[in-house]
PDB file of C-alpha atoms in Angstrom:
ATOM      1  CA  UNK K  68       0.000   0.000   0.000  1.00 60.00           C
ATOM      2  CA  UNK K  69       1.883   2.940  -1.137  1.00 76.00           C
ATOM      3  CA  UNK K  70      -0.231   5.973   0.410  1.00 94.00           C
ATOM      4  CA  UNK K  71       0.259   8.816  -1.282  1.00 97.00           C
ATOM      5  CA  UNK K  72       2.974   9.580  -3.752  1.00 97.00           C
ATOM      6  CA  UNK K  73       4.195  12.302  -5.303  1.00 97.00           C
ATOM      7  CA  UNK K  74       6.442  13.106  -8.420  1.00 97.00           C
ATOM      8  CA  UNK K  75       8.659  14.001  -9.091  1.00 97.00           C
ATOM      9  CA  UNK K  76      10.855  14.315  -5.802  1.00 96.00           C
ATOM     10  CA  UNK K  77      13.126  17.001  -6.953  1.00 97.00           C
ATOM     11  CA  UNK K  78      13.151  19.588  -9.726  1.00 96.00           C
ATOM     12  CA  UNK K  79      15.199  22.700 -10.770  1.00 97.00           C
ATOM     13  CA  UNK K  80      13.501  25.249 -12.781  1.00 96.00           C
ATOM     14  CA  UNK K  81      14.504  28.837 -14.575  1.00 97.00           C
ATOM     15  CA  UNK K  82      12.048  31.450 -13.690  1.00 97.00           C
ATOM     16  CA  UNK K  83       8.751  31.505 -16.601  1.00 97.00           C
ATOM     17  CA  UNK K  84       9.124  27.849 -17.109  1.00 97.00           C
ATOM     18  CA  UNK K  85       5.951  25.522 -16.448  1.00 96.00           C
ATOM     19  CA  UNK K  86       5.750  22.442 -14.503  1.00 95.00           C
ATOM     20  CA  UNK K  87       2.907  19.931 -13.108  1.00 97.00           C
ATOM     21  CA  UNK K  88       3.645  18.012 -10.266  1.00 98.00           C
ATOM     22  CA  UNK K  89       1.176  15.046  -9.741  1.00 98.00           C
ATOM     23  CA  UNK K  90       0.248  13.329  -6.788  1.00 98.00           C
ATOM     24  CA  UNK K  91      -1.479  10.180  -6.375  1.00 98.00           C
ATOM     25  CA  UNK K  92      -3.057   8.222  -3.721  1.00 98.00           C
ATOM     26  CA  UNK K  93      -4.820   4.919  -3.554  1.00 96.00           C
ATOM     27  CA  UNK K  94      -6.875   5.174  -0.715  1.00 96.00           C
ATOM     28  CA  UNK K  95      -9.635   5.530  -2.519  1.00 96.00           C
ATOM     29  CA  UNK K  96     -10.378   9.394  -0.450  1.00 96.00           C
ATOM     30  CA  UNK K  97     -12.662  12.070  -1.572  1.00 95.00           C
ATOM     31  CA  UNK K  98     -10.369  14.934  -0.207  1.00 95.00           C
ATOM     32  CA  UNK K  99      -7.033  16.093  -1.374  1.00 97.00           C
ATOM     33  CA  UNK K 100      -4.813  19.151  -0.861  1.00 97.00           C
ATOM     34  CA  UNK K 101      -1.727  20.876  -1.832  1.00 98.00           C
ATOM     35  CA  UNK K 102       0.582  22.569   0.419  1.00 97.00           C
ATOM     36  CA  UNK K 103       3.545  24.408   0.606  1.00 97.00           C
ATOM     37  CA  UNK K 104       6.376  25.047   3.305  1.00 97.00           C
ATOM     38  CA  UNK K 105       8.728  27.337   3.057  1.00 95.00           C
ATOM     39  CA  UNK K 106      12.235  27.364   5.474  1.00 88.00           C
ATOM     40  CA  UNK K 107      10.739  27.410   9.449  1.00 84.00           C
ATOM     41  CA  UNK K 108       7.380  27.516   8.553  1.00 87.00           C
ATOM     42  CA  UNK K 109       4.544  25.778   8.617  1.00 89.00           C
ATOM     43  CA  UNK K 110       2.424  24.539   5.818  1.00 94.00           C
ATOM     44  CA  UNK K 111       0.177  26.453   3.831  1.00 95.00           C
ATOM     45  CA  UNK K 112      -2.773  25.466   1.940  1.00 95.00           C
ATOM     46  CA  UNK K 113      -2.804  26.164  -1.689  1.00 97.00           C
ATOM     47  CA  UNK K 114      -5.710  24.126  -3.216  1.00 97.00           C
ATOM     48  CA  UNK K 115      -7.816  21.455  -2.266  1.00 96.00           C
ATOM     49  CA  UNK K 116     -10.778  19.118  -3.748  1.00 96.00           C
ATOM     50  CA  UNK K 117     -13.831  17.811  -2.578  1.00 93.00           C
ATOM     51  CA  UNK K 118     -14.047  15.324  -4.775  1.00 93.00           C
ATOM     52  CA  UNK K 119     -13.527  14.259  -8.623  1.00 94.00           C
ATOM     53  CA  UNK K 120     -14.184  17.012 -10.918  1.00 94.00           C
ATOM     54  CA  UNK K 121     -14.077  20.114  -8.219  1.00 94.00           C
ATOM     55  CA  UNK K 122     -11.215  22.018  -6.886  1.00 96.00           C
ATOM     56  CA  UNK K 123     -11.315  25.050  -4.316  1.00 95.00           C
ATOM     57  CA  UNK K 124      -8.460  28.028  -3.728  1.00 95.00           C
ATOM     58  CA  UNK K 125      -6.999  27.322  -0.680  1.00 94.00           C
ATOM     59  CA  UNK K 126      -4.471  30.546   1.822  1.00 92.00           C
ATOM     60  CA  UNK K 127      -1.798  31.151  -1.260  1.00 96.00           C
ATOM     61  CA  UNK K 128      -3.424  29.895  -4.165  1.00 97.00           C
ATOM     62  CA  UNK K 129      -1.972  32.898  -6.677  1.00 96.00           C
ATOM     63  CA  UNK K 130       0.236  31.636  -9.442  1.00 96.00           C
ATOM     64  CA  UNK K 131      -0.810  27.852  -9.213  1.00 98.00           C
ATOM     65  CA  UNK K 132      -3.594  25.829 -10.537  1.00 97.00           C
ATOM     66  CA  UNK K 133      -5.026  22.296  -9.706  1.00 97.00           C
ATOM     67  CA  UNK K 134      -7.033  20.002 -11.355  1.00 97.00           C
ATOM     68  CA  UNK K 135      -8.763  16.658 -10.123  1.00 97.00           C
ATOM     69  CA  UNK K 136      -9.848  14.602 -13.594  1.00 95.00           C
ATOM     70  CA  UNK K 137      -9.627  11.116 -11.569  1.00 96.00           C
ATOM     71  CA  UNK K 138     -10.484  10.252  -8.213  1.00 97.00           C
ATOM     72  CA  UNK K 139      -7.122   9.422  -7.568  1.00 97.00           C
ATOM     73  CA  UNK K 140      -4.781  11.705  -8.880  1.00 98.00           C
ATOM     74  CA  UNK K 141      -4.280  15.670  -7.966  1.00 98.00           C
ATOM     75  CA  UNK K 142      -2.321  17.861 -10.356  1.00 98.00           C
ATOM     76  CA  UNK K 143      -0.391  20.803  -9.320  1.00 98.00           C
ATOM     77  CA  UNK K 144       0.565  22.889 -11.958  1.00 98.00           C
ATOM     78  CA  UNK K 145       2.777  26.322 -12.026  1.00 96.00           C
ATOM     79  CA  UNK K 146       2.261  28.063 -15.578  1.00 92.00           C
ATOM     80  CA  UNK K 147       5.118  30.642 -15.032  1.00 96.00           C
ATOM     81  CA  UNK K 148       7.002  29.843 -12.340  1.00 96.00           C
ATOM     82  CA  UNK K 149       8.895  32.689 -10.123  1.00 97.00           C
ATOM     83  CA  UNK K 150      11.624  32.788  -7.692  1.00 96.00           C
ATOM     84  CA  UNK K 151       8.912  32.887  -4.957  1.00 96.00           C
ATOM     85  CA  UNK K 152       7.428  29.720  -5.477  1.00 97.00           C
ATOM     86  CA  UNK K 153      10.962  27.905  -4.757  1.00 97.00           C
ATOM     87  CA  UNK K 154       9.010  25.868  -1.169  1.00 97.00           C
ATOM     88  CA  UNK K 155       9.156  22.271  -0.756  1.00 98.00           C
ATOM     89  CA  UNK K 156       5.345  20.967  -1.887  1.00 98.00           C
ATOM     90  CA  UNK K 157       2.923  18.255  -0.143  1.00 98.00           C
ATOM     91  CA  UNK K 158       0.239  16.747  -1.249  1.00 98.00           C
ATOM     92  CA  UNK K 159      -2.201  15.150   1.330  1.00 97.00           C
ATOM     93  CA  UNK K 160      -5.680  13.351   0.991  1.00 97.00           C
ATOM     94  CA  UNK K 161      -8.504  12.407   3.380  1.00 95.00           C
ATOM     95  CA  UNK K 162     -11.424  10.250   3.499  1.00 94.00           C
ATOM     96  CA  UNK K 163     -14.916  11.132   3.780  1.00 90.00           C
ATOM     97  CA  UNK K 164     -15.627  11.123   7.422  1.00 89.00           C
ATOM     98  CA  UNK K 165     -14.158  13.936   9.253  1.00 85.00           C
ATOM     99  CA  UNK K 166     -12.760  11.805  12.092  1.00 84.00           C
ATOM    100  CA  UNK K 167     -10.302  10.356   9.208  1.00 90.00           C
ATOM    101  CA  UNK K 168      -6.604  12.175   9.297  1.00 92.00           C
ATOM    102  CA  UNK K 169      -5.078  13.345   6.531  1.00 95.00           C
ATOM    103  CA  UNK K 170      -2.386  11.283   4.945  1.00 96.00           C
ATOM    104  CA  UNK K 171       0.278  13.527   3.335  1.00 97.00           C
ATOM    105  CA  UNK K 172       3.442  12.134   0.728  1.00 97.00           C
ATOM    106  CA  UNK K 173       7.038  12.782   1.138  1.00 95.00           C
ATOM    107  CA  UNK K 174       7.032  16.195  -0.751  1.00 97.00           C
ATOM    108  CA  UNK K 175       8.599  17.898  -3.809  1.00 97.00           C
ATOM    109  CA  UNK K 176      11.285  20.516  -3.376  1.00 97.00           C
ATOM    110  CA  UNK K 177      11.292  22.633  -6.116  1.00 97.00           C
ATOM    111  CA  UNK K 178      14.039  25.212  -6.876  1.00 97.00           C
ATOM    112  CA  UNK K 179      13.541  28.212  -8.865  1.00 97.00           C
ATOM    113  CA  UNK K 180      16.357  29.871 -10.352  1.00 96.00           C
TER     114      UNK K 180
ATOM    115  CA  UNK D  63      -9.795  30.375  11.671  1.00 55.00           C
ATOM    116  CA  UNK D  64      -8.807  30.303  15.033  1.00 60.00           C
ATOM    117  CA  UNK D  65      -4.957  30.370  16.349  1.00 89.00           C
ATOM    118  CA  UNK D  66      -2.980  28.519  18.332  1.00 95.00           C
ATOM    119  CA  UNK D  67      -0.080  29.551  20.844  1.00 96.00           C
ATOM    120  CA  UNK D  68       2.993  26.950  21.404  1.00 97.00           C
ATOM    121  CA  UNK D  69       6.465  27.147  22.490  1.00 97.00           C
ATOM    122  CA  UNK D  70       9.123  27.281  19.597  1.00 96.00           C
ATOM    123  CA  UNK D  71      11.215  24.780  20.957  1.00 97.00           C
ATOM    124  CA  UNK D  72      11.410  22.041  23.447  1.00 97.00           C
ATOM    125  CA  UNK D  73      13.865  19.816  24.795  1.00 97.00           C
ATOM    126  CA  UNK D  74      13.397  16.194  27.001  1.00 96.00           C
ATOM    127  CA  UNK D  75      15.525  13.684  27.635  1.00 96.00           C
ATOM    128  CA  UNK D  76      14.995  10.090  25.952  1.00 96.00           C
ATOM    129  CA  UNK D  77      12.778   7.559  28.021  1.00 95.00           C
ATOM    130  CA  UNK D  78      11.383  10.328  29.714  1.00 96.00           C
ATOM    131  CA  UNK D  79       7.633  11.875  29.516  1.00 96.00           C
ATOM    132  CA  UNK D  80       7.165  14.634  27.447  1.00 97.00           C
ATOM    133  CA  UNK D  81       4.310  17.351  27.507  1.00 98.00           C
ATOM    134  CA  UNK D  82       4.005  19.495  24.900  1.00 98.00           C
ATOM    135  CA  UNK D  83       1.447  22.659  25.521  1.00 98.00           C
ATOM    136  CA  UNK D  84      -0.749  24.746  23.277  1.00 98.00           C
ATOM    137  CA  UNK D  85      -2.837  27.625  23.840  1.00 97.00           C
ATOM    138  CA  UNK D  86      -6.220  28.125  22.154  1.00 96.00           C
ATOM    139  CA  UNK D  87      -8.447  30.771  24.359  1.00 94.00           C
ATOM    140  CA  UNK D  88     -10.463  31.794  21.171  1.00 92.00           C
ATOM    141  CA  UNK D  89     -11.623  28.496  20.457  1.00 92.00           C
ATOM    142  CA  UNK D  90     -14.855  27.949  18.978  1.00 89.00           C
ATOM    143  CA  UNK D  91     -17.571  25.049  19.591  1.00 87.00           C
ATOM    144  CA  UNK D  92     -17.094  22.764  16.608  1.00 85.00           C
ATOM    145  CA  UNK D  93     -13.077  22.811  17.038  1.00 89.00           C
ATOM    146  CA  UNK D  94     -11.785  19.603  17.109  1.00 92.00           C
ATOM    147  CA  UNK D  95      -8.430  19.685  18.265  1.00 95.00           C
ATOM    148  CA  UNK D  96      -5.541  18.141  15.903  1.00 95.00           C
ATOM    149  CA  UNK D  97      -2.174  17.128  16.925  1.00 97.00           C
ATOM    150  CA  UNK D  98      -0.086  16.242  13.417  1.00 97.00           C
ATOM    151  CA  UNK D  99       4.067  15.904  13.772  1.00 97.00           C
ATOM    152  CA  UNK D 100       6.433  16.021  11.131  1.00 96.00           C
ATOM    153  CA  UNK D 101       9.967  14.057  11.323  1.00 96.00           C
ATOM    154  CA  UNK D 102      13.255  15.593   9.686  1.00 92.00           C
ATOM    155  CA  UNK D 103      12.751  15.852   5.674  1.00 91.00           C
ATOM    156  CA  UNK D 104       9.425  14.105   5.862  1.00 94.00           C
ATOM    157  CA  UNK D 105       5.420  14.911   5.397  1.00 95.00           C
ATOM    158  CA  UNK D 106       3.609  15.782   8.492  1.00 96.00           C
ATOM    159  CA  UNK D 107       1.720  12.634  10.045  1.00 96.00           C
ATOM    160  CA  UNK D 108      -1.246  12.448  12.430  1.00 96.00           C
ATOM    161  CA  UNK D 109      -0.839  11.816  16.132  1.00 97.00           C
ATOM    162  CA  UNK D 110      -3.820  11.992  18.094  1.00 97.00           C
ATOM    163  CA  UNK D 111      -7.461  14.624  17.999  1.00 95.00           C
ATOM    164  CA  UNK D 112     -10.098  15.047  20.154  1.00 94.00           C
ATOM    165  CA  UNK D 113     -13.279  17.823  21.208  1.00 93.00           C
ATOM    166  CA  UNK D 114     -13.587  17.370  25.059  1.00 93.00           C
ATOM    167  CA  UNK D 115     -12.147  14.272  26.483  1.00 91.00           C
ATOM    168  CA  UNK D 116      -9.317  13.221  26.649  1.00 93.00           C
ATOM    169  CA  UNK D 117      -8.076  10.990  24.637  1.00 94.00           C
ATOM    170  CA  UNK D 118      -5.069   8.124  24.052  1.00 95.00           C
ATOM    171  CA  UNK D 119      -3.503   6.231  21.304  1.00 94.00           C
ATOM    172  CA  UNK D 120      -0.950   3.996  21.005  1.00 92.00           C
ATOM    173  CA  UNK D 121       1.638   7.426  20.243  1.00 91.00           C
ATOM    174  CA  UNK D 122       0.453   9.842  22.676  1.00 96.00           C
ATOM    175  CA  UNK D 123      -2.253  11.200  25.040  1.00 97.00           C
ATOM    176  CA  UNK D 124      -4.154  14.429  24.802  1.00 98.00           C
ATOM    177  CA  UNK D 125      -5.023  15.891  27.669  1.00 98.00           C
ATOM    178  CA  UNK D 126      -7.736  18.951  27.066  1.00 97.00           C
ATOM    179  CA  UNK D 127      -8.531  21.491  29.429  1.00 96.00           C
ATOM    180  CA  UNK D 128     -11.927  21.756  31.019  1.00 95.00           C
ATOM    181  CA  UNK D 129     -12.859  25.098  29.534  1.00 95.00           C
ATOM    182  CA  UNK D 130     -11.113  23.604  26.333  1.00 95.00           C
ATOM    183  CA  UNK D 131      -8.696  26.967  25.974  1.00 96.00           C
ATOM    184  CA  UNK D 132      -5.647  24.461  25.973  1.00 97.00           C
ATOM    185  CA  UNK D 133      -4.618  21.175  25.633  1.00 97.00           C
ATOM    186  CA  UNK D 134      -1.171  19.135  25.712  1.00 98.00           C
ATOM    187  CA  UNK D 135       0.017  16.554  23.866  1.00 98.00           C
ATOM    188  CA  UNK D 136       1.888  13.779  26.281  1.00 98.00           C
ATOM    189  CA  UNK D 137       4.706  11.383  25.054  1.00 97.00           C
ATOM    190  CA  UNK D 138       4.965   8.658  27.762  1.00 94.00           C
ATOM    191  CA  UNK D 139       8.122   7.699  27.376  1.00 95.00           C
ATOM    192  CA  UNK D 140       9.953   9.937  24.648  1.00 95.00           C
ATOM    193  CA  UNK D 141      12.672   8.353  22.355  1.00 96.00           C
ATOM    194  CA  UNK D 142      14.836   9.819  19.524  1.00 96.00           C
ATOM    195  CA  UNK D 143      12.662   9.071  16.683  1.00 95.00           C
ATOM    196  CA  UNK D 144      10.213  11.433  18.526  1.00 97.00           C
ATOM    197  CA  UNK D 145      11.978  14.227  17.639  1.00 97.00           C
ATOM    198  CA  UNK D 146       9.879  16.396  15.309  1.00 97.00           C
ATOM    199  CA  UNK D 147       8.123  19.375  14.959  1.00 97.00           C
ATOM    200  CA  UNK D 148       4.808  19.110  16.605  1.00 98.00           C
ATOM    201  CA  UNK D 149       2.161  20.910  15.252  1.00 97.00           C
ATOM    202  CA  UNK D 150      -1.298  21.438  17.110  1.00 97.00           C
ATOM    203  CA  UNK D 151      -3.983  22.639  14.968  1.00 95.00           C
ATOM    204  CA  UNK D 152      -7.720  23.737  15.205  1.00 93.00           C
ATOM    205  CA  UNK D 153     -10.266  22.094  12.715  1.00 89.00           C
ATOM    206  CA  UNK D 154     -13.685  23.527  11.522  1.00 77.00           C
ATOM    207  CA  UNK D 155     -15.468  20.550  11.211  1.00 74.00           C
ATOM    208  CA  UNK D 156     -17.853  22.228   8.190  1.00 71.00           C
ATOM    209  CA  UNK D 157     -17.080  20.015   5.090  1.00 66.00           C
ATOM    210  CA  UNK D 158     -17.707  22.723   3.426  1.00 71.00           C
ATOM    211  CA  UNK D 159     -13.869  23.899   3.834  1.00 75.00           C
ATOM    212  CA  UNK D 160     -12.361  20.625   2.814  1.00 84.00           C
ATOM    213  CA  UNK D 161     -11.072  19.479   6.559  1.00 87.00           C
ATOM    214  CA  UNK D 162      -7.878  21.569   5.840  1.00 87.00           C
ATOM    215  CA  UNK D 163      -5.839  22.098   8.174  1.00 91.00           C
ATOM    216  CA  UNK D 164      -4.404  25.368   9.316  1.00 89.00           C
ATOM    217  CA  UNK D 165       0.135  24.692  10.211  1.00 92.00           C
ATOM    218  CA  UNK D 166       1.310  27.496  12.421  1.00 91.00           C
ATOM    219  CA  UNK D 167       5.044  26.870  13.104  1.00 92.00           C
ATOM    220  CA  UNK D 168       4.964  24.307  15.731  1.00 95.00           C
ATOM    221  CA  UNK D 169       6.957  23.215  18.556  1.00 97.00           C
ATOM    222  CA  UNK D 170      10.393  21.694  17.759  1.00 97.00           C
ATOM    223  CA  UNK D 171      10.852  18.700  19.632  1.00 98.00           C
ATOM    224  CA  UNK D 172      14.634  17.586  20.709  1.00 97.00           C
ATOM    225  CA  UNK D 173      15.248  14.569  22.439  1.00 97.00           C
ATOM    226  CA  UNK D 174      18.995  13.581  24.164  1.00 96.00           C
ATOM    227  CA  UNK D 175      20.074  10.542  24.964  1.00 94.00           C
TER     228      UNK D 175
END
């Protein structure tokens, strides 16, 4: 049972470049989110979904957007990325019931030169 | 959303108990109180929640205060691999705003052997 994984682990991009990164879970959950965390912080909430087919702007949402074709998958993507946006990235999902943590992946730290 | 107050850092010795406090005077009714820790280059994972009672699992305790304005997390017998950020968070339980959660910076948890 993998959890939830994200990819890629690591990337370096040049500033106006455009990347997706994709995370997946098999958990079968109806909630996912994206997160970011920048040096001695704590997270903060980008996007999240609901469920297949909706997404919802999370605290920082400017200059990123998310889509959620399959149940299981939850694409981040950065259309022109800036020297800001260099944060390590998490993806976490949830089941229905509110009692049920999140489950977050191992993260992507992304570098923006 | 409402806040939360904890110490920056921490320190306990290993095998010994540790209790980790957090402050949150303006909390509301349908808070459910979420205790989530994060390991060294890792996603956050859950720990323990609860709304009035206390509560234990086979990680911690969470001991909530009568007028619920704080709570503490306990570690019975600490060891290194409990050292971690610990982050105690608030949760709106409307499903309307996905679950998320809301990461203030934590308390950075350093255990000596």
């Amino acid at each position: 049972n993998a959890g939830v994984t994200q990819t890629p682990k690591f990337r370096v991009l040049k500033t106006g470049q455009s990347m997706t990164l994709l995370c997946a879970q098999d958990m079968n959950h109806e909630y996912m989110y994206w997160y970011r965390q920048d040096p001695g912080m704590g997270l903060r909430l980008i996007h999240y979904s609901v469920g297949e087919g909706t997404t919802a702007k999370g605290e920082v949402p400017d200059g990123y957007n998310v889509s959620r074709l399959k149940k299981q998958n939850f694409l981040l993507g950065l259309e022109s990325a800036a020297p800001s946006q260099t944060s390590v990235y998490f993806c976490a999902s949830k089941g229905r019931y509110s009692n049920q943590p999140q489950h977050f992946g191992d993260g992507t730290r992304l570098s923006i030169l | 959303d409402a806040k939360t107050t904890q110490p920056n850092s921490m320190e306990s010795n290993e095998e010994e108990p540790v209790h980790l406090p957090c402050n949150h005077s303006t909390i509301s009714g349908t808070d459910y109180i979420h205790w989530y820790r994060q390991l060294p280059s890792q996603g956050p994972e859950y720990v323990i929640h609860g709304l009035t009672s206390n509560v234990n699992n086979r990680m911690a305790s969470l001991a909530i205060a009568e007028d619920r304005k704080s709570s503490t997390l306990i570690l019975h017998r600490a060891t290194l691999r409990d050292a971690a950020v610990y982050y105690c968070i608030l949760r709106d339980e409307d499903s309307n705003s996905g679950y998320a959660l809301n990461f203030g910076k934590g308390t950075s948890l350093l255990v000596t052997p």
